[in-house]
């Protein structure tokens, strides 16, 4: 992995968008017809406008993201482990998540899947 | 996550199969018509016999696996970050990998995708 790889740069931009609470910046990383499954197995959010709304809601919690290991690059995908910390939750809440982004030829995310469940939520 | 969840137990059994250098034990975790994409984006290995042969080859390196974060459970899937350490390689070699297992109703793995690339290989 190098940070100059565009897929890795996209992951860092995604984390920075949360840090800045900038849902538009997050949505801009996605293709027009992208899909978001968060968590994986739930109904997909389809299209950039819906994705923008999804991130606007998600960011209302004040969640901050931090990588908990290196970004893995394979084929058209990036996969990365991270924590989402919600300081505003009672006692503080930390979620352990793995995201998989798949990219189109133009470098936009075409599909995002977030792997986490109730057992991945802890206080901290 | 609890270790009694059958998907999480399967992940631990997979790691234990590598520890025991037991390709048959690894293959037994998969459905008859399962697919393995390792790394993601490469041609899939299809069917349990081919998967058995794939793990027999993979284990010839003496690789040992260790979780580097919690198993994430979502929908029919488990995703987990781990290291594969190949002590026999010159200088030692460590790969940072994320695997995604998808499970059938009988608890067998029906699809495995391993996310790692050249940038995820380091000495250690």
PDB file of C-alpha atoms in Angstrom:
ATOM      1  CA  UNK A   1       0.000   0.000   0.000  1.00  0.00           C
ATOM      2  CA  UNK A   2       1.134   3.526  -0.662  1.00  0.00           C
ATOM      3  CA  UNK A   3      -0.871   6.584   0.243  1.00  0.00           C
ATOM      4  CA  UNK A   4      -0.539   7.801  -3.317  1.00  0.00           C
ATOM      5  CA  UNK A   5      -2.680   4.935  -4.612  1.00  0.00           C
ATOM      6  CA  UNK A   6      -5.969   6.577  -5.584  1.00  0.00           C
ATOM      7  CA  UNK A   7      -8.084   3.917  -3.835  1.00  0.00           C
ATOM      8  CA  UNK A   8      -6.180   4.419  -0.599  1.00  0.00           C
ATOM      9  CA  UNK A   9      -6.444   8.192  -1.035  1.00  0.00           C
ATOM     10  CA  UNK A  10     -10.209   7.768  -1.385  1.00  0.00           C
ATOM     11  CA  UNK A  11     -10.365   5.874   1.905  1.00  0.00           C
ATOM     12  CA  UNK A  12      -8.493   8.695   3.636  1.00  0.00           C
ATOM     13  CA  UNK A  13     -10.787  11.273   2.019  1.00  0.00           C
ATOM     14  CA  UNK A  14     -13.797   9.316   3.309  1.00  0.00           C
ATOM     15  CA  UNK A  15     -12.438   9.373   6.859  1.00  0.00           C
ATOM     16  CA  UNK A  16     -11.610  13.082   6.515  1.00  0.00           C
ATOM     17  CA  UNK A  17     -15.174  13.799   5.372  1.00  0.00           C
ATOM     18  CA  UNK A  18     -16.449  12.347   8.660  1.00  0.00           C
ATOM     19  CA  UNK A  19     -13.876  14.389  10.590  1.00  0.00           C
ATOM     20  CA  UNK A  20     -15.172  17.516   8.829  1.00  0.00           C
ATOM     21  CA  UNK A  21     -18.819  16.392   9.204  1.00  0.00           C
ATOM     22  CA  UNK A  22     -19.117  17.012   5.464  1.00  0.00           C
ATOM     23  CA  UNK A  23     -21.721  14.678   3.977  1.00  0.00           C
ATOM     24  CA  UNK A  24     -21.371  16.287   0.547  1.00  0.00           C
ATOM     25  CA  UNK A  25     -17.644  15.504   0.527  1.00  0.00           C
ATOM     26  CA  UNK A  26     -18.390  11.878   1.408  1.00  0.00           C
ATOM     27  CA  UNK A  27     -21.113  11.599  -1.253  1.00  0.00           C
ATOM     28  CA  UNK A  28     -18.790  13.108  -3.879  1.00  0.00           C
ATOM     29  CA  UNK A  29     -16.575  10.027  -3.594  1.00  0.00           C
ATOM     30  CA  UNK A  30     -19.397   7.864  -5.001  1.00  0.00           C
ATOM     31  CA  UNK A  31     -20.574   7.267  -8.561  1.00  0.00           C
ATOM     32  CA  UNK A  32     -24.017   8.569  -9.553  1.00  0.00           C
ATOM     33  CA  UNK A  33     -25.563   5.101  -9.385  1.00  0.00           C
ATOM     34  CA  UNK A  34     -23.502   3.738  -6.488  1.00  0.00           C
ATOM     35  CA  UNK A  35     -24.913   1.501  -3.773  1.00  0.00           C
ATOM     36  CA  UNK A  36     -24.263   1.517  -0.023  1.00  0.00           C
ATOM     37  CA  UNK A  37     -25.042  -1.527   2.158  1.00  0.00           C
ATOM     38  CA  UNK A  38     -24.455  -0.471   5.766  1.00  0.00           C
ATOM     39  CA  UNK A  39     -24.590  -2.880   7.450  1.00  0.00           C
ATOM     40  CA  UNK A  40     -24.077  -5.584   4.822  1.00  0.00           C
ATOM     41  CA  UNK A  41     -27.313  -7.545   4.463  1.00  0.00           C
ATOM     42  CA  UNK A  42     -29.557  -4.527   4.907  1.00  0.00           C
ATOM     43  CA  UNK A  43     -31.446  -2.839   2.069  1.00  0.00           C
ATOM     44  CA  UNK A  44     -29.012  -0.950  -0.152  1.00  0.00           C
ATOM     45  CA  UNK A  45     -29.056   2.843  -0.383  1.00  0.00           C
ATOM     46  CA  UNK A  46     -28.989   3.550  -4.133  1.00  0.00           C
ATOM     47  CA  UNK A  47     -27.792   6.657  -5.953  1.00  0.00           C
ATOM     48  CA  UNK A  48     -25.652   9.570  -4.881  1.00  0.00           C
ATOM     49  CA  UNK A  49     -28.536  11.749  -3.629  1.00  0.00           C
ATOM     50  CA  UNK A  50     -29.768   9.019  -1.297  1.00  0.00           C
ATOM     51  CA  UNK A  51     -26.173   8.349  -0.265  1.00  0.00           C
ATOM     52  CA  UNK A  52     -25.729  12.048   0.558  1.00  0.00           C
ATOM     53  CA  UNK A  53     -28.818  11.913   2.768  1.00  0.00           C
ATOM     54  CA  UNK A  54     -27.568   8.695   4.371  1.00  0.00           C
ATOM     55  CA  UNK A  55     -24.252  10.290   5.344  1.00  0.00           C
ATOM     56  CA  UNK A  56     -25.919  13.479   6.540  1.00  0.00           C
ATOM     57  CA  UNK A  57     -27.929  11.321   8.972  1.00  0.00           C
ATOM     58  CA  UNK A  58     -24.915   9.197   9.924  1.00  0.00           C
ATOM     59  CA  UNK A  59     -22.840  12.275  10.703  1.00  0.00           C
ATOM     60  CA  UNK A  60     -25.504  13.707  13.009  1.00  0.00           C
ATOM     61  CA  UNK A  61     -24.176  11.291  15.646  1.00  0.00           C
ATOM     62  CA  UNK A  62     -20.812  13.035  15.520  1.00  0.00           C
ATOM     63  CA  UNK A  63     -19.078   9.729  14.719  1.00  0.00           C
ATOM     64  CA  UNK A  64     -15.346   9.907  14.077  1.00  0.00           C
ATOM     65  CA  UNK A  65     -13.599   7.186  12.074  1.00  0.00           C
ATOM     66  CA  UNK A  66     -10.070   5.882  12.597  1.00  0.00           C
ATOM     67  CA  UNK A  67      -8.263   3.110  10.718  1.00  0.00           C
ATOM     68  CA  UNK A  68      -7.393   0.155  12.954  1.00  0.00           C
ATOM     69  CA  UNK A  69      -5.119  -1.500  10.377  1.00  0.00           C
ATOM     70  CA  UNK A  70      -3.800  -0.989   6.862  1.00  0.00           C
ATOM     71  CA  UNK A  71      -5.969  -0.544   3.797  1.00  0.00           C
ATOM     72  CA  UNK A  72      -5.959  -3.733   1.713  1.00  0.00           C
ATOM     73  CA  UNK A  73      -6.056  -3.306  -2.078  1.00  0.00           C
ATOM     74  CA  UNK A  74      -7.159  -6.142  -4.370  1.00  0.00           C
ATOM     75  CA  UNK A  75      -8.647  -6.047  -7.850  1.00  0.00           C
ATOM     76  CA  UNK A  76     -11.066  -3.119  -8.090  1.00  0.00           C
ATOM     77  CA  UNK A  77     -11.518  -3.011  -4.303  1.00  0.00           C
ATOM     78  CA  UNK A  78     -10.186  -1.530  -1.105  1.00  0.00           C
ATOM     79  CA  UNK A  79     -10.986  -3.147   2.251  1.00  0.00           C
ATOM     80  CA  UNK A  80     -10.125  -1.600   5.586  1.00  0.00           C
ATOM     81  CA  UNK A  81     -10.763  -2.115   9.297  1.00  0.00           C
ATOM     82  CA  UNK A  82     -11.690   0.895  11.367  1.00  0.00           C
ATOM     83  CA  UNK A  83     -13.424   2.138  14.474  1.00  0.00           C
ATOM     84  CA  UNK A  84     -16.328   4.563  14.549  1.00  0.00           C
ATOM     85  CA  UNK A  85     -16.328   6.423  17.847  1.00  0.00           C
ATOM     86  CA  UNK A  86     -19.523   8.127  18.978  1.00  0.00           C
ATOM     87  CA  UNK A  87     -18.414  10.254  21.913  1.00  0.00           C
ATOM     88  CA  UNK A  88     -21.918  11.645  22.384  1.00  0.00           C
ATOM     89  CA  UNK A  89     -23.398   8.232  23.197  1.00  0.00           C
ATOM     90  CA  UNK A  90     -23.891   7.445  26.902  1.00  0.00           C
ATOM     91  CA  UNK A  91     -20.558   6.143  28.169  1.00  0.00           C
ATOM     92  CA  UNK A  92     -19.101   6.552  24.714  1.00  0.00           C
ATOM     93  CA  UNK A  93     -19.638   3.980  21.988  1.00  0.00           C
ATOM     94  CA  UNK A  94     -17.127   2.353  19.666  1.00  0.00           C
ATOM     95  CA  UNK A  95     -18.061   0.237  16.658  1.00  0.00           C
ATOM     96  CA  UNK A  96     -15.559  -2.099  14.983  1.00  0.00           C
ATOM     97  CA  UNK A  97     -16.295  -2.107  11.261  1.00  0.00           C
ATOM     98  CA  UNK A  98     -14.769  -3.378   8.032  1.00  0.00           C
ATOM     99  CA  UNK A  99     -15.699  -1.519   4.861  1.00  0.00           C
ATOM    100  CA  UNK A 100     -15.233  -2.823   1.344  1.00  0.00           C
ATOM    101  CA  UNK A 101     -15.256  -0.199  -1.437  1.00  0.00           C
ATOM    102  CA  UNK A 102     -15.397  -1.243  -5.088  1.00  0.00           C
ATOM    103  CA  UNK A 103     -14.316   1.327  -7.644  1.00  0.00           C
ATOM    104  CA  UNK A 104     -15.262   2.161 -11.200  1.00  0.00           C
ATOM    105  CA  UNK A 105     -12.767   3.075 -13.898  1.00  0.00           C
ATOM    106  CA  UNK A 106     -13.118   6.769 -13.005  1.00  0.00           C
ATOM    107  CA  UNK A 107     -12.037   6.153  -9.414  1.00  0.00           C
ATOM    108  CA  UNK A 108     -15.485   6.681  -7.903  1.00  0.00           C
ATOM    109  CA  UNK A 109     -16.918   4.183  -5.436  1.00  0.00           C
ATOM    110  CA  UNK A 110     -19.578   2.085  -7.172  1.00  0.00           C
ATOM    111  CA  UNK A 111     -20.416  -0.193  -4.234  1.00  0.00           C
ATOM    112  CA  UNK A 112     -19.774   0.055  -0.523  1.00  0.00           C
ATOM    113  CA  UNK A 113     -20.436  -2.708   1.983  1.00  0.00           C
ATOM    114  CA  UNK A 114     -19.983  -2.183   5.738  1.00  0.00           C
ATOM    115  CA  UNK A 115     -19.503  -5.318   7.838  1.00  0.00           C
ATOM    116  CA  UNK A 116     -20.549  -4.919  11.465  1.00  0.00           C
ATOM    117  CA  UNK A 117     -23.229  -6.212  13.780  1.00  0.00           C
ATOM    118  CA  UNK A 118     -24.534  -5.835  17.314  1.00  0.00           C
ATOM    119  CA  UNK A 119     -21.550  -7.789  18.632  1.00  0.00           C
ATOM    120  CA  UNK A 120     -19.192  -5.168  17.227  1.00  0.00           C
ATOM    121  CA  UNK A 121     -20.519  -2.359  19.414  1.00  0.00           C
ATOM    122  CA  UNK A 122     -18.667  -1.666  22.662  1.00  0.00           C
ATOM    123  CA  UNK A 123     -18.277   1.143  25.145  1.00  0.00           C
ATOM    124  CA  UNK A 124     -14.968   2.928  25.488  1.00  0.00           C
TER     125      UNK A 124
ATOM    126  CA  UNK B   1     -19.507 -10.828  18.510  1.00  0.00           C
ATOM    127  CA  UNK B   2     -19.413 -13.850  20.728  1.00  0.00           C
ATOM    128  CA  UNK B   3     -17.196 -16.851  20.154  1.00  0.00           C
ATOM    129  CA  UNK B   4     -20.253 -19.081  20.337  1.00  0.00           C
ATOM    130  CA  UNK B   5     -21.662 -17.590  17.138  1.00  0.00           C
ATOM    131  CA  UNK B   6     -21.219 -20.317  14.525  1.00  0.00           C
ATOM    132  CA  UNK B   7     -19.774 -17.907  11.936  1.00  0.00           C
ATOM    133  CA  UNK B   8     -17.163 -16.697  14.407  1.00  0.00           C
ATOM    134  CA  UNK B   9     -16.445 -20.295  15.410  1.00  0.00           C
ATOM    135  CA  UNK B  10     -15.869 -21.097  11.726  1.00  0.00           C
ATOM    136  CA  UNK B  11     -13.316 -18.281  11.468  1.00  0.00           C
ATOM    137  CA  UNK B  12     -11.455 -19.673  14.480  1.00  0.00           C
ATOM    138  CA  UNK B  13     -11.606 -23.188  13.004  1.00  0.00           C
ATOM    139  CA  UNK B  14     -10.131 -21.823   9.765  1.00  0.00           C
ATOM    140  CA  UNK B  15      -7.212 -20.257  11.636  1.00  0.00           C
ATOM    141  CA  UNK B  16      -6.733 -23.469  13.642  1.00  0.00           C
ATOM    142  CA  UNK B  17      -6.614 -25.482  10.411  1.00  0.00           C
ATOM    143  CA  UNK B  18      -3.640 -23.393   9.289  1.00  0.00           C
ATOM    144  CA  UNK B  19      -1.996 -23.821  12.680  1.00  0.00           C
ATOM    145  CA  UNK B  20      -2.395 -27.600  12.289  1.00  0.00           C
ATOM    146  CA  UNK B  21      -1.370 -27.467   8.605  1.00  0.00           C
ATOM    147  CA  UNK B  22      -4.556 -29.412   7.923  1.00  0.00           C
ATOM    148  CA  UNK B  23      -5.860 -28.568   4.458  1.00  0.00           C
ATOM    149  CA  UNK B  24      -8.669 -31.109   4.761  1.00  0.00           C
ATOM    150  CA  UNK B  25      -9.932 -29.389   7.908  1.00  0.00           C
ATOM    151  CA  UNK B  26      -9.910 -26.039   6.100  1.00  0.00           C
ATOM    152  CA  UNK B  27     -11.686 -27.479   3.045  1.00  0.00           C
ATOM    153  CA  UNK B  28     -14.316 -29.118   5.271  1.00  0.00           C
ATOM    154  CA  UNK B  29     -15.528 -25.643   6.287  1.00  0.00           C
ATOM    155  CA  UNK B  30     -16.649 -24.981   2.694  1.00  0.00           C
ATOM    156  CA  UNK B  31     -19.774 -26.021   0.795  1.00  0.00           C
ATOM    157  CA  UNK B  32     -19.379 -28.480  -2.092  1.00  0.00           C
ATOM    158  CA  UNK B  33     -19.754 -25.743  -4.697  1.00  0.00           C
ATOM    159  CA  UNK B  34     -18.023 -22.951  -2.796  1.00  0.00           C
ATOM    160  CA  UNK B  35     -15.760 -20.389  -4.429  1.00  0.00           C
ATOM    161  CA  UNK B  36     -12.487 -18.891  -3.175  1.00  0.00           C
ATOM    162  CA  UNK B  37     -11.105 -15.633  -4.598  1.00  0.00           C
ATOM    163  CA  UNK B  38      -7.642 -15.150  -3.086  1.00  0.00           C
ATOM    164  CA  UNK B  39      -6.723 -12.438  -3.775  1.00  0.00           C
ATOM    165  CA  UNK B  40     -10.034 -10.802  -4.693  1.00  0.00           C
ATOM    166  CA  UNK B  41     -10.026 -10.064  -8.408  1.00  0.00           C
ATOM    167  CA  UNK B  42      -8.158 -13.234  -9.346  1.00  0.00           C
ATOM    168  CA  UNK B  43      -9.789 -16.256 -10.972  1.00  0.00           C
ATOM    169  CA  UNK B  44     -11.972 -18.053  -8.436  1.00  0.00           C
ATOM    170  CA  UNK B  45     -11.125 -21.530  -7.186  1.00  0.00           C
ATOM    171  CA  UNK B  46     -14.409 -23.464  -7.511  1.00  0.00           C
ATOM    172  CA  UNK B  47     -15.535 -26.545  -5.639  1.00  0.00           C
ATOM    173  CA  UNK B  48     -14.341 -28.198  -2.473  1.00  0.00           C
ATOM    174  CA  UNK B  49     -11.792 -30.505  -4.156  1.00  0.00           C
ATOM    175  CA  UNK B  50     -10.078 -27.579  -5.842  1.00  0.00           C
ATOM    176  CA  UNK B  51     -10.287 -25.633  -2.584  1.00  0.00           C
ATOM    177  CA  UNK B  52      -8.645 -28.527  -0.741  1.00  0.00           C
ATOM    178  CA  UNK B  53      -5.785 -28.490  -3.264  1.00  0.00           C
ATOM    179  CA  UNK B  54      -5.544 -24.699  -2.971  1.00  0.00           C
ATOM    180  CA  UNK B  55      -5.117 -24.861   0.819  1.00  0.00           C
ATOM    181  CA  UNK B  56      -2.668 -27.765   0.585  1.00  0.00           C
ATOM    182  CA  UNK B  57      -0.483 -25.532  -1.599  1.00  0.00           C
ATOM    183  CA  UNK B  58      -1.013 -22.456   0.600  1.00  0.00           C
ATOM    184  CA  UNK B  59      -0.023 -24.367   3.712  1.00  0.00           C
ATOM    185  CA  UNK B  60       3.243 -25.582   2.151  1.00  0.00           C
ATOM    186  CA  UNK B  61       4.626 -22.130   2.977  1.00  0.00           C
ATOM    187  CA  UNK B  62       4.081 -22.803   6.666  1.00  0.00           C
ATOM    188  CA  UNK B  63       1.953 -19.655   6.968  1.00  0.00           C
ATOM    189  CA  UNK B  64       0.395 -18.995  10.348  1.00  0.00           C
ATOM    190  CA  UNK B  65      -2.700 -16.778  10.682  1.00  0.00           C
ATOM    191  CA  UNK B  66      -3.544 -14.448  13.554  1.00  0.00           C
ATOM    192  CA  UNK B  67      -6.526 -12.145  13.929  1.00  0.00           C
ATOM    193  CA  UNK B  68      -5.527  -8.472  14.075  1.00  0.00           C
ATOM    194  CA  UNK B  69      -8.977  -7.268  15.127  1.00  0.00           C
ATOM    195  CA  UNK B  70     -12.428  -8.591  15.949  1.00  0.00           C
ATOM    196  CA  UNK B  71     -14.548 -10.664  13.583  1.00  0.00           C
ATOM    197  CA  UNK B  72     -17.337  -8.548  12.129  1.00  0.00           C
ATOM    198  CA  UNK B  73     -20.703 -10.265  11.549  1.00  0.00           C
ATOM    199  CA  UNK B  74     -23.299  -8.833   9.142  1.00  0.00           C
ATOM    200  CA  UNK B  75     -26.056 -10.564   7.207  1.00  0.00           C
ATOM    201  CA  UNK B  76     -24.808 -13.935   5.977  1.00  0.00           C
ATOM    202  CA  UNK B  77     -21.180 -12.833   6.242  1.00  0.00           C
ATOM    203  CA  UNK B  78     -18.171 -12.666   8.533  1.00  0.00           C
ATOM    204  CA  UNK B  79     -15.311 -10.261   7.794  1.00  0.00           C
ATOM    205  CA  UNK B  80     -12.054 -10.228   9.696  1.00  0.00           C
ATOM    206  CA  UNK B  81      -8.597  -8.663   9.563  1.00  0.00           C
ATOM    207  CA  UNK B  82      -5.588 -10.882  10.108  1.00  0.00           C
ATOM    208  CA  UNK B  83      -1.924 -11.382   9.475  1.00  0.00           C
ATOM    209  CA  UNK B  84      -0.388 -14.323   7.655  1.00  0.00           C
ATOM    210  CA  UNK B  85       3.167 -14.836   8.857  1.00  0.00           C
ATOM    211  CA  UNK B  86       5.548 -16.855   6.712  1.00  0.00           C
ATOM    212  CA  UNK B  87       8.547 -17.414   8.956  1.00  0.00           C
ATOM    213  CA  UNK B  88      10.333 -19.484   6.294  1.00  0.00           C
ATOM    214  CA  UNK B  89      10.525 -16.543   3.878  1.00  0.00           C
ATOM    215  CA  UNK B  90      13.849 -14.679   3.792  1.00  0.00           C
ATOM    216  CA  UNK B  91      13.759 -12.146   6.602  1.00  0.00           C
ATOM    217  CA  UNK B  92      10.288 -13.334   7.514  1.00  0.00           C
ATOM    218  CA  UNK B  93       7.217 -12.117   5.656  1.00  0.00           C
ATOM    219  CA  UNK B  94       3.934 -10.781   7.007  1.00  0.00           C
ATOM    220  CA  UNK B  95       0.834 -10.203   4.898  1.00  0.00           C
ATOM    221  CA  UNK B  96      -2.042  -8.002   6.104  1.00  0.00           C
ATOM    222  CA  UNK B  97      -5.262  -9.512   4.784  1.00  0.00           C
ATOM    223  CA  UNK B  98      -9.011  -9.081   5.203  1.00  0.00           C
ATOM    224  CA  UNK B  99     -11.170 -12.117   4.458  1.00  0.00           C
ATOM    225  CA  UNK B 100     -14.908 -12.038   3.847  1.00  0.00           C
ATOM    226  CA  UNK B 101     -16.715 -15.364   4.272  1.00  0.00           C
ATOM    227  CA  UNK B 102     -20.333 -15.765   3.158  1.00  0.00           C
ATOM    228  CA  UNK B 103     -22.286 -18.647   4.626  1.00  0.00           C
ATOM    229  CA  UNK B 104     -25.068 -20.902   3.449  1.00  0.00           C
ATOM    230  CA  UNK B 105     -27.993 -21.976   5.608  1.00  0.00           C
ATOM    231  CA  UNK B 106     -26.055 -25.078   6.726  1.00  0.00           C
ATOM    232  CA  UNK B 107     -23.227 -22.962   8.126  1.00  0.00           C
ATOM    233  CA  UNK B 108     -20.720 -23.863   5.400  1.00  0.00           C
ATOM    234  CA  UNK B 109     -18.747 -21.152   3.610  1.00  0.00           C
ATOM    235  CA  UNK B 110     -20.189 -20.628   0.130  1.00  0.00           C
ATOM    236  CA  UNK B 111     -17.891 -17.795  -0.953  1.00  0.00           C
ATOM    237  CA  UNK B 112     -14.569 -16.529   0.358  1.00  0.00           C
ATOM    238  CA  UNK B 113     -12.839 -13.358  -0.800  1.00  0.00           C
ATOM    239  CA  UNK B 114      -9.373 -12.391   0.435  1.00  0.00           C
ATOM    240  CA  UNK B 115      -8.436  -8.733   0.138  1.00  0.00           C
ATOM    241  CA  UNK B 116      -4.689  -8.094  -0.073  1.00  0.00           C
ATOM    242  CA  UNK B 117      -2.195  -6.863  -2.611  1.00  0.00           C
ATOM    243  CA  UNK B 118       1.533  -6.318  -3.084  1.00  0.00           C
ATOM    244  CA  UNK B 119       1.396  -3.279  -0.809  1.00  0.00           C
ATOM    245  CA  UNK B 120       0.168  -5.478   2.053  1.00  0.00           C
ATOM    246  CA  UNK B 121       3.329  -7.590   2.186  1.00  0.00           C
ATOM    247  CA  UNK B 122       6.002  -6.564   4.672  1.00  0.00           C
ATOM    248  CA  UNK B 123       8.973  -8.098   6.445  1.00  0.00           C
ATOM    249  CA  UNK B 124       8.873  -8.642  10.168  1.00  0.00           C
TER     250      UNK B 124
END
